[in-house]
Amino acid sequence: MALRIGAVPIGFEVGLGALAGYSDLPYRLICRSLGAPYCLTEAMLDRQVLLEGKMRKRLVRLDPADHPVAGQIMGVEPETMAEAAAALDRMGFDIVDLNFACPVRKVVAHKRGGALMNDPARALATVRAVVAAVPGRPVTLKLRSSFRSADACRESFWTIARGAFEAGAAAIAVHARSVEQKYAGRADWAFLAEVKRAFPDRTVLGSGDVTSPAEALRLIAETGVDGVLAARGAIGNPWFFAQARDLAAGREPRRPALAEQREVIYRHYRLACEAYDPRRGLKILRHFSLQYAKMHPRRTDLRNALVPVRTEAEWRAVIDAFYGT
Ligand SMILES: Cc1cc2nc3c(=O)[nH]c(=O)nc-3n(C[C@H](O)[C@H](O)[C@H](O)COP(=O)(O)O)c2cc1C
């Protein structure tokens, strides 16, 4: 059955997960144009969403071509999270996603993100406050499988997941690693299967080690989750979604020719210059080109050529030399 989150139809089961530093509006638009059915913003601090200013403008920018989209928020106080959720609702985000998963030390030290995996009472108070603040808007959660790697029973996970569904959450997305694990080691797909078995009638999305379109489909087939969120595997490969659609339809996944890669890189550059300013646009694309390079047959030479690039003219010269003009 086609994926839905609450009343929001998503359709295809492979979406773009939240990625700080990557899943901004320009990259989301690139992924959309290549078949991503659903995207999430980077994690935003609830206070940033509420503070009017340049930072907020940059984070919450929406585009008619970028729907359905979830705004992801992170915070400590349930009331502030609820206010931020209401603000996202007014701005027109289709879904509000709560980040209880971020393992960054500073975030956890401030009791945000992944710290909530260790504080089910606060996590559930947050879910309840947010659900009440955005009636009719699906609220979803991004969870880790536990806080500590040694926590074999994962009691807090189950308390939060069960309580969240009872409180009206529309879906949970589970990154099958502990907060302590950060991004190291293998993701525990068997746990994702266990979660889906526990919530057969609820929407469960899987995350972790979705390294390729084939792995995305394998995760769904092996665990029974309703959909997956691609993350590191889709950084620099926005064709991920079209390729996953090809595979799901039984077709050979189409590999983009260099001319198409070039067109996407320049389009991404234009979108980033429009969304921010030319200086920041160049900075973002210099960084992103290193990721796009993984699709290039001469990736190492290309990366070496990109490293010393400083100006727009230097960057264009490298792109044109490796991708053609
Ligand atoms: C650079 C980077 C930034 C990330 N930022 C976020 C974020 O802002 N919010 C979030 O929920 N997850 C974030 N994640 C986690 C991913 O969405 C995903 O759950 C995780 O990387 C596991 O999937 P993977 O093993 O396929 O990469 C981030 C991951 C990376 C590598």
PDB file of N, CA and C and ligand atoms in Angstrom, residues 17-20 22 42-43 72 99 142 175 177 183 207-210 231-232, ligand 1:
ATOM      1  N   GLY A  17      15.922  11.626   4.509  1.00  0.00           N
ATOM      2  CA  GLY A  17      15.915  11.890   5.946  1.00  0.00           C
ATOM      3  C   GLY A  17      16.481  13.264   6.276  1.00  0.00           C
ATOM      4  N   ALA A  18      16.357  13.623   7.548  1.00  0.00           N
ATOM      5  CA  ALA A  18      16.908  14.902   8.009  1.00  0.00           C
ATOM      6  C   ALA A  18      18.428  14.795   8.070  1.00  0.00           C
ATOM      7  N   LEU A  19      19.100  15.782   7.504  1.00  0.00           N
ATOM      8  CA  LEU A  19      20.564  15.768   7.462  1.00  0.00           C
ATOM      9  C   LEU A  19      21.091  17.175   7.703  1.00  0.00           C
ATOM     10  N   ALA A  20      21.581  17.425   8.907  1.00  0.00           N
ATOM     11  CA  ALA A  20      22.126  18.754   9.210  1.00  0.00           C
ATOM     12  C   ALA A  20      23.268  19.060   8.246  1.00  0.00           C
ATOM     13  N   TYR A  22      22.950  19.362   5.084  1.00  0.00           N
ATOM     14  CA  TYR A  22      22.666  18.839   3.740  1.00  0.00           C
ATOM     15  C   TYR A  22      21.207  18.986   3.315  1.00  0.00           C
ATOM     16  N   GLU A  42      16.630  19.973   8.066  1.00  0.00           N
ATOM     17  CA  GLU A  42      17.638  19.676   9.082  1.00  0.00           C
ATOM     18  C   GLU A  42      16.977  19.937  10.440  1.00  0.00           C
ATOM     19  N   ALA A  43      17.556  19.386  11.503  1.00  0.00           N
ATOM     20  CA  ALA A  43      17.020  19.656  12.835  1.00  0.00           C
ATOM     21  C   ALA A  43      17.149  21.152  13.128  1.00  0.00           C
ATOM     22  N   GLN A  72      11.637  19.615  11.139  1.00  0.00           N
ATOM     23  CA  GLN A  72      12.085  18.867  12.326  1.00  0.00           C
ATOM     24  C   GLN A  72      12.561  19.828  13.410  1.00  0.00           C
ATOM     25  N   ASN A  99      12.798  15.664  17.016  1.00  0.00           N
ATOM     26  CA  ASN A  99      14.086  14.972  17.040  1.00  0.00           C
ATOM     27  C   ASN A  99      14.425  14.550  18.470  1.00  0.00           C
ATOM     28  N   LYS A 142      11.528  11.183  15.537  1.00  0.00           N
ATOM     29  CA  LYS A 142      12.746  10.488  15.121  1.00  0.00           C
ATOM     30  C   LYS A 142      13.388   9.945  16.392  1.00  0.00           C
ATOM     31  N   HIS A 175      16.063   5.274  13.915  1.00  0.00           N
ATOM     32  CA  HIS A 175      17.443   5.051  13.504  1.00  0.00           C
ATOM     33  C   HIS A 175      17.967   3.930  14.400  1.00  0.00           C
ATOM     34  N   ARG A 177      20.329   2.586  15.762  1.00  0.00           N
ATOM     35  CA  ARG A 177      21.586   2.621  16.531  1.00  0.00           C
ATOM     36  C   ARG A 177      21.259   3.295  17.859  1.00  0.00           C
ATOM     37  N   TYR A 183      27.223   7.307  14.848  1.00  0.00           N
ATOM     38  CA  TYR A 183      27.015   6.770  13.489  1.00  0.00           C
ATOM     39  C   TYR A 183      27.902   5.557  13.224  1.00  0.00           C
ATOM     40  N   SER A 207      15.611   3.662   9.513  1.00  0.00           N
ATOM     41  CA  SER A 207      16.796   4.428   9.131  1.00  0.00           C
ATOM     42  C   SER A 207      18.024   3.720   9.673  1.00  0.00           C
ATOM     43  N   GLY A 208      19.099   3.819   8.909  1.00  0.00           N
ATOM     44  CA  GLY A 208      20.372   3.241   9.340  1.00  0.00           C
ATOM     45  C   GLY A 208      20.938   2.297   8.305  1.00  0.00           C
ATOM     46  N   ASP A 209      22.124   2.647   7.780  1.00  0.00           N
ATOM     47  CA  ASP A 209      22.796   1.836   6.762  1.00  0.00           C
ATOM     48  C   ASP A 209      21.988   1.684   5.481  1.00  0.00           C
ATOM     49  N   VAL A 210      21.270   2.739   5.119  1.00  0.00           N
ATOM     50  CA  VAL A 210      20.576   2.737   3.824  1.00  0.00           C
ATOM     51  C   VAL A 210      21.603   3.279   2.815  1.00  0.00           C
ATOM     52  N   ALA A 231      19.857   8.567   4.116  1.00  0.00           N
ATOM     53  CA  ALA A 231      20.631   9.652   4.741  1.00  0.00           C
ATOM     54  C   ALA A 231      22.001   9.741   4.072  1.00  0.00           C
ATOM     55  N   ARG A 232      23.037   9.161   4.689  1.00  0.00           N
ATOM     56  CA  ARG A 232      24.374   9.322   4.101  1.00  0.00           C
ATOM     57  C   ARG A 232      24.444   8.821   2.669  1.00  0.00           C
TER      58      ARG A 232
HETATM   59  C1  LIG B   1      25.805  14.679   8.554  1.00  0.00           C
HETATM   60  C2  LIG B   1      24.557  14.116   9.189  1.00  0.00           C
HETATM   61  C3  LIG B   1      23.595  14.971   9.669  1.00  0.00           C
HETATM   62  C4  LIG B   1      22.426  14.464  10.242  1.00  0.00           C
HETATM   63  N1  LIG B   1      21.474  15.328  10.694  1.00  0.00           N
HETATM   64  C5  LIG B   1      20.308  14.849  11.213  1.00  0.00           C
HETATM   65  C6  LIG B   1      19.276  15.732  11.643  1.00  0.00           C
HETATM   66  O1  LIG B   1      19.398  16.967  11.587  1.00  0.00           O
HETATM   67  N2  LIG B   1      18.145  15.176  12.144  1.00  0.00           N
HETATM   68  C7  LIG B   1      17.955  13.807  12.221  1.00  0.00           C
HETATM   69  O2  LIG B   1      16.897  13.352  12.654  1.00  0.00           O
HETATM   70  N3  LIG B   1      18.923  12.965  11.828  1.00  0.00           N
HETATM   71  C8  LIG B   1      20.081  13.454  11.323  1.00  0.00           C
HETATM   72  N4  LIG B   1      21.042  12.572  10.887  1.00  0.00           N
HETATM   73  C9  LIG B   1      20.786  11.118  10.962  1.00  0.00           C
HETATM   74  C10 LIG B   1      20.261  10.569   9.640  1.00  0.00           C
HETATM   75  O3  LIG B   1      19.006  11.132   9.292  1.00  0.00           O
HETATM   76  C11 LIG B   1      20.120   9.028   9.701  1.00  0.00           C
HETATM   77  O4  LIG B   1      19.157   8.682  10.660  1.00  0.00           O
HETATM   78  C12 LIG B   1      21.441   8.356  10.037  1.00  0.00           C
HETATM   79  O5  LIG B   1      22.509   8.921   9.300  1.00  0.00           O
HETATM   80  C13 LIG B   1      21.387   6.847   9.773  1.00  0.00           C
HETATM   81  O6  LIG B   1      21.205   6.552   8.425  1.00  0.00           O
HETATM   82  P1  LIG B   1      22.439   6.099   7.466  1.00  0.00           P
HETATM   83  O7  LIG B   1      23.235   5.073   8.245  1.00  0.00           O
HETATM   84  O8  LIG B   1      21.753   5.515   6.253  1.00  0.00           O
HETATM   85  O9  LIG B   1      23.227   7.333   7.173  1.00  0.00           O
HETATM   86  C14 LIG B   1      22.230  13.059  10.343  1.00  0.00           C
HETATM   87  C15 LIG B   1      23.233  12.202   9.857  1.00  0.00           C
HETATM   88  C16 LIG B   1      24.383  12.705   9.295  1.00  0.00           C
HETATM   89  C17 LIG B   1      25.416  11.741   8.785  1.00  0.00           C
END
